């Protein structure tokens, strides 16, 4: 008999960046993200009767068997089998789709491991009150930043001194959000969609023994502390400043590591400068952030969407391949099959 479970999990964009880790995806510093809405992964998990020994897994992406994803998930399942005892008696088939294209600076491993952990946890019959926390814990084991995708609005991941609820093992919802932050938008400018020269995993490793590592970890933790207050009490100027400092600090780490490298492109720098100038002239609290890639996330309040779209149309068209519009989201959803 086959049973189907379907979950949708969004991606997230880090406002305070996670860069550097210890074994088992334990972060070297705390990070804080905004949950997205339109950029998500849908997973249908079908369990069936098992015919062979070992884990029986089929993986389909966009309706076609995908061996690369199957291998990655198989390793994850083998390493974490103790959390999913039903794999001893059931086979599984995963059908996954993304709402967004590949290599766009939208973290697909975040939404994918978020959706996967929700589906596996549901299939395990887990119904405790800490369901989302446990899903966040399991998502982290697959891809660190994925653990922040399980919550609405903003999520914090990593132990912060003085914050008893925070943890290195899972993310938590930031909680009270000031009305100034209810409706933030993320326009993702695709400057370059070719595959990255240096993967995030390799980038994290380069923080080991990095000359600036300890100061960077201190800066990120301090930014998380401040961001928590900013989100609770409202302070647009600080919000914008921290976000931009974080984006530049992340790329500064790449540029100053032992094996230094650059992921930003000329189009990235042009977009950053245009946003800074536009903010100065318009007085709109708009800012940029970057992931580990050249694409630029433009973050701004929804009430200015009209004027920001006109600015993007006017000044970015020549620089970018396309723009994906997203906004702050309400977290994962269980769907009917
Ligand atoms: O979760 P990973 O290992 O793909 O690392 C993500 C790193 C950044 O996207 C650059 C920052 C972050 O906090 O999401």
Coordinates of N, CA and C in Angstrom, one line a residue, residues 210-326:
X210 N 41.5 31.3 8.9 CA 41.4 32.6 8.2 C 41.9 33.7 9.2
X211 N 42.7 34.6 8.7 CA 43.3 35.6 9.5 C 42.3 36.4 10.3
X212 N 41.1 36.7 9.6 CA 40.1 37.5 10.3 C 38.9 36.7 10.9
X213 N 39.1 35.4 11.0 CA 37.9 34.5 11.4 C 37.3 35.0 12.7
X214 N 38.1 35.1 13.7 CA 37.6 35.3 15.0 C 36.8 36.7 15.1
X215 N 37.4 37.7 14.5 CA 36.7 39.0 14.5 C 35.4 38.9 13.7
X216 N 35.5 38.2 12.6 CA 34.2 38.0 11.8 C 33.1 37.3 12.6
X217 N 33.5 36.3 13.3 CA 32.4 35.6 14.1 C 31.9 36.5 15.2
X218 N 32.7 37.3 15.8 CA 32.3 38.3 16.8 C 31.3 39.3 16.2
X219 N 31.7 39.8 15.0 CA 30.9 40.8 14.3 C 29.5 40.2 14.0
X220 N 29.5 39.0 13.5 CA 28.2 38.4 13.1 C 27.3 38.2 14.3
X221 N 27.9 37.7 15.4 CA 27.1 37.6 16.7 C 26.5 38.9 17.2
X222 N 27.4 39.9 17.1 CA 26.9 41.3 17.5 C 25.8 41.8 16.6
X223 N 25.9 41.5 15.3 CA 24.9 41.9 14.4 C 23.6 41.2 14.6
X224 N 23.7 39.9 15.0 CA 22.4 39.2 15.3 C 21.8 39.8 16.6
X225 N 22.6 40.1 17.6 CA 22.0 40.7 18.8 C 21.3 41.9 18.4
X226 N 21.9 42.8 17.6 CA 21.3 44.1 17.3 C 20.1 43.9 16.4
X227 N 20.2 43.0 15.5 CA 19.1 42.7 14.6 C 17.8 42.3 15.3
X228 N 18.0 41.5 16.4 CA 16.9 41.1 17.1 C 16.1 42.3 17.7
X229 N 16.9 43.2 18.2 CA 16.2 44.4 18.8 C 15.6 45.3 17.7
X230 N 16.3 45.4 16.6 CA 15.8 46.2 15.4 C 14.5 45.6 14.9
X231 N 14.4 44.3 14.8 CA 13.2 43.7 14.3 C 12.0 43.8 15.4
X232 N 12.4 43.8 16.6 CA 11.3 43.9 17.7 C 10.9 45.3 17.8
X233 N 11.8 46.3 17.9 CA 11.4 47.7 18.2 C 11.4 48.6 17.0
X234 N 11.9 48.1 15.8 CA 11.9 49.0 14.6 C 13.1 50.0 14.6
X235 N 13.9 49.9 13.6 CA 14.9 50.9 13.3 C 15.4 50.7 11.9
X236 N 14.8 51.4 11.0 CA 15.0 51.1 9.6 C 16.5 51.4 9.2
X237 N 17.0 52.4 9.8 CA 18.4 52.8 9.4 C 19.4 51.7 9.8
X238 N 19.2 51.2 11.0 CA 20.1 50.1 11.5 C 19.9 48.8 10.7
X239 N 18.6 48.6 10.3 CA 18.3 47.4 9.6 C 19.1 47.4 8.3
X240 N 19.0 48.5 7.6 CA 19.7 48.6 6.3 C 21.2 48.5 6.4
X241 N 21.7 49.2 7.4 CA 23.2 49.2 7.6 C 23.7 47.8 7.9
X242 N 23.0 47.1 8.8 CA 23.6 45.8 9.2 C 23.5 44.9 8.0
X243 N 22.4 44.9 7.2 CA 22.3 44.0 6.1 C 23.4 44.3 5.1
X244 N 23.7 45.5 4.8 CA 24.7 45.8 3.8 C 26.2 45.4 4.3
X245 N 26.4 45.8 5.6 CA 27.7 45.4 6.2 C 27.9 43.9 6.1
X246 N 26.9 43.2 6.4 CA 27.0 41.7 6.4 C 27.3 41.2 5.0
X247 N 26.6 41.7 4.0 CA 26.9 41.2 2.6 C 28.3 41.5 2.2
X248 N 28.8 42.7 2.5 CA 30.2 43.0 2.2 C 31.2 42.3 3.0
X249 N 30.9 42.0 4.3 CA 31.8 41.2 5.1 C 31.9 39.8 4.6
X250 N 30.8 39.2 4.2 CA 30.9 37.9 3.6 C 31.8 37.8 2.5
X251 N 31.7 38.7 1.5 CA 32.6 38.7 0.3 C 34.0 39.1 0.7
X252 N 34.1 40.0 1.7 CA 35.5 40.3 2.1 C 36.2 39.1 2.7
X253 N 35.5 38.2 3.3 CA 36.1 37.0 3.8 C 36.6 36.1 2.7
X254 N 35.8 36.1 1.6 CA 36.3 35.3 0.4 C 37.5 35.9 -0.2
X255 N 37.5 37.2 -0.3 CA 38.6 37.9 -1.0 C 39.9 37.9 -0.2
X256 N 39.8 37.6 1.2 CA 41.0 37.7 2.0 C 41.4 36.3 2.6
X257 N 40.8 35.3 2.1 CA 41.1 33.9 2.6 C 42.5 33.5 1.9
X258 N 43.1 32.5 2.5 CA 44.4 32.0 2.1 C 44.3 31.7 0.5
X259 N 43.3 31.0 0.1 CA 43.1 30.8 -1.3 C 42.0 31.8 -1.7
X260 N 42.4 33.0 -1.9 CA 41.4 34.1 -2.1 C 40.7 34.0 -3.5
X261 N 39.5 34.5 -3.5 CA 38.7 34.4 -4.8 C 37.6 35.5 -4.7
X262 N 37.1 35.8 -5.9 CA 36.0 36.8 -6.0 C 34.8 36.2 -6.7
X263 N 33.6 36.4 -6.1 CA 32.4 35.9 -6.8 C 31.6 37.0 -7.4
X264 N 31.9 38.2 -7.0 CA 31.1 39.4 -7.5 C 31.6 39.7 -8.9
X265 N 30.7 40.2 -9.7 CA 31.0 40.6 -11.1 C 30.8 42.1 -11.3
X266 N 31.2 42.6 -12.4 CA 31.0 44.1 -12.6 C 29.5 44.5 -12.4
X267 N 28.6 43.6 -12.9 CA 27.2 43.9 -12.7 C 26.8 44.0 -11.3
X268 N 27.4 43.2 -10.4 CA 27.1 43.2 -9.0 C 27.5 44.6 -8.4
X269 N 28.7 45.0 -8.8 CA 29.1 46.3 -8.2 C 28.2 47.5 -8.7
X270 N 27.9 47.4 -10.0 CA 27.0 48.5 -10.6 C 25.7 48.5 -9.8
X271 N 25.1 47.3 -9.6 CA 23.8 47.2 -8.9 C 23.9 47.8 -7.5
X272 N 25.0 47.4 -6.8 CA 25.2 47.9 -5.4 C 25.3 49.4 -5.4
X273 N 26.1 50.0 -6.3 CA 26.2 51.5 -6.3 C 24.9 52.1 -6.7
X274 N 24.2 51.5 -7.6 CA 22.9 52.1 -8.0 C 21.9 52.1 -6.8
X275 N 21.9 51.1 -6.0 CA 21.0 51.0 -4.8 C 21.4 52.0 -3.8
X276 N 22.7 52.2 -3.6 CA 23.2 53.2 -2.6 C 22.8 54.6 -3.0
X277 N 23.0 54.9 -4.3 CA 22.6 56.2 -4.8 C 21.1 56.5 -4.7
X278 N 20.4 55.4 -5.1 CA 18.9 55.6 -5.1 C 18.4 55.8 -3.7
X279 N 19.0 55.1 -2.7 CA 18.6 55.3 -1.3 C 18.9 56.7 -0.9
X280 N 20.0 57.2 -1.2 CA 20.4 58.6 -0.8 C 19.5 59.6 -1.4
X281 N 19.1 59.5 -2.7 CA 18.3 60.4 -3.4 C 16.8 60.3 -2.9
X282 N 16.3 59.1 -2.8 CA 14.9 58.9 -2.6 C 14.5 58.8 -1.1
X283 N 15.5 58.6 -0.2 CA 15.3 58.4 1.2 C 14.5 57.2 1.5
X284 N 14.4 56.3 0.6 CA 13.6 55.0 0.8 C 14.6 54.1 1.5
X285 N 14.1 53.3 2.5 CA 15.0 52.4 3.2 C 15.2 51.1 2.3
X286 N 16.0 51.2 1.3 CA 16.2 50.1 0.4 C 17.7 49.7 0.6
X287 N 18.0 48.4 0.5 CA 19.4 48.0 0.6 C 19.6 46.7 -0.2
X288 N 20.9 46.3 -0.3 CA 21.3 45.1 -1.0 C 21.8 44.1 -0.1
X289 N 21.7 42.8 -0.5 CA 22.5 41.8 0.2 C 22.9 40.8 -0.9
X290 N 23.9 40.0 -0.6 CA 24.5 39.0 -1.5 C 24.6 37.6 -0.8
X291 N 24.4 36.6 -1.6 CA 24.7 35.2 -1.1 C 26.1 34.9 -1.6
X292 N 26.5 33.7 -1.5 CA 27.8 33.3 -2.0 C 27.8 33.2 -3.5
X293 N 27.6 34.4 -4.2 CA 27.5 34.4 -5.6 C 27.4 35.9 -6.1
X294 N 27.3 36.1 -7.4 CA 27.3 37.4 -7.9 C 25.9 38.1 -7.9
X295 N 24.8 37.4 -7.7 CA 23.5 37.9 -7.8 C 23.1 38.8 -6.6
X296 N 22.3 39.8 -6.9 CA 22.1 40.8 -5.9 C 20.6 40.8 -5.4
X297 N 20.4 40.7 -4.1 CA 19.1 40.7 -3.5 C 18.8 42.1 -3.1
X298 N 17.8 42.7 -3.6 CA 17.4 44.1 -3.2 C 16.2 44.0 -2.3
X299 N 16.4 44.5 -1.1 CA 15.5 44.4 0.0 C 14.8 45.7 0.3
X300 N 13.5 45.8 0.3 CA 12.8 47.1 0.5 C 11.4 46.8 1.0
X301 N 10.8 47.8 1.7 CA 9.4 47.7 2.1 C 8.4 47.7 1.0
X302 N 7.4 46.9 1.1 CA 6.4 46.7 0.1 C 5.7 48.0 -0.4
X303 N 5.6 49.0 0.6 CA 4.9 50.2 0.2 C 5.6 51.0 -0.9
X304 N 6.9 50.7 -1.1 CA 7.6 51.4 -2.1 C 7.8 50.6 -3.4
X305 N 7.0 49.5 -3.5 CA 7.2 48.6 -4.7 C 7.1 49.3 -6.0
X306 N 6.1 50.2 -6.2 CA 5.9 50.9 -7.4 C 7.2 51.7 -7.9
X307 N 7.7 52.5 -7.0 CA 8.8 53.4 -7.3 C 10.1 52.5 -7.4
X308 N 10.2 51.5 -6.6 CA 11.4 50.6 -6.7 C 11.4 49.8 -8.1
X309 N 10.2 49.4 -8.5 CA 10.1 48.7 -9.8 C 10.6 49.6 -10.9
X310 N 10.1 50.9 -10.8 CA 10.5 51.8 -11.9 C 12.0 52.1 -11.9
X311 N 12.6 52.1 -10.7 CA 14.0 52.3 -10.6 C 14.8 51.1 -11.2
X312 N 14.3 49.9 -10.9 CA 14.9 48.7 -11.4 C 14.8 48.6 -12.9
X313 N 13.7 49.0 -13.4 CA 13.4 49.0 -14.9 C 14.3 50.0 -15.5
X314 N 14.5 51.1 -14.9 CA 15.2 52.2 -15.5 C 16.8 52.0 -15.4
X315 N 17.2 51.5 -14.3 CA 18.7 51.5 -14.1 C 19.3 50.1 -14.1
X316 N 18.5 49.0 -14.0 CA 19.1 47.7 -13.9 C 19.0 46.9 -15.2
X317 N 18.1 47.3 -16.0 CA 17.7 46.4 -17.2 C 18.9 46.0 -18.0
X318 N 19.9 46.9 -18.2 CA 21.0 46.6 -19.0 C 22.0 45.6 -18.3
X319 N 22.0 45.6 -16.9 CA 22.9 44.9 -16.2 C 22.5 43.5 -15.8
X320 N 21.2 43.2 -15.8 CA 20.8 41.9 -15.3 C 20.1 41.1 -16.3
X321 N 20.2 39.7 -16.1 CA 19.5 38.8 -17.1 C 18.0 38.8 -16.8
X322 N 17.7 38.7 -15.5 CA 16.3 38.8 -15.2 C 16.1 39.1 -13.7
X323 N 14.9 39.4 -13.3 CA 14.6 39.8 -11.9 C 13.6 38.8 -11.4
X324 N 13.8 38.2 -10.2 CA 12.8 37.4 -9.6 C 12.2 38.2 -8.4
X325 N 10.9 38.3 -8.3 CA 10.3 39.1 -7.2 C 9.8 38.2 -6.1
X326 N 10.3 38.4 -4.9 CA 9.8 37.6 -3.8 C 9.6 38.5 -2.6

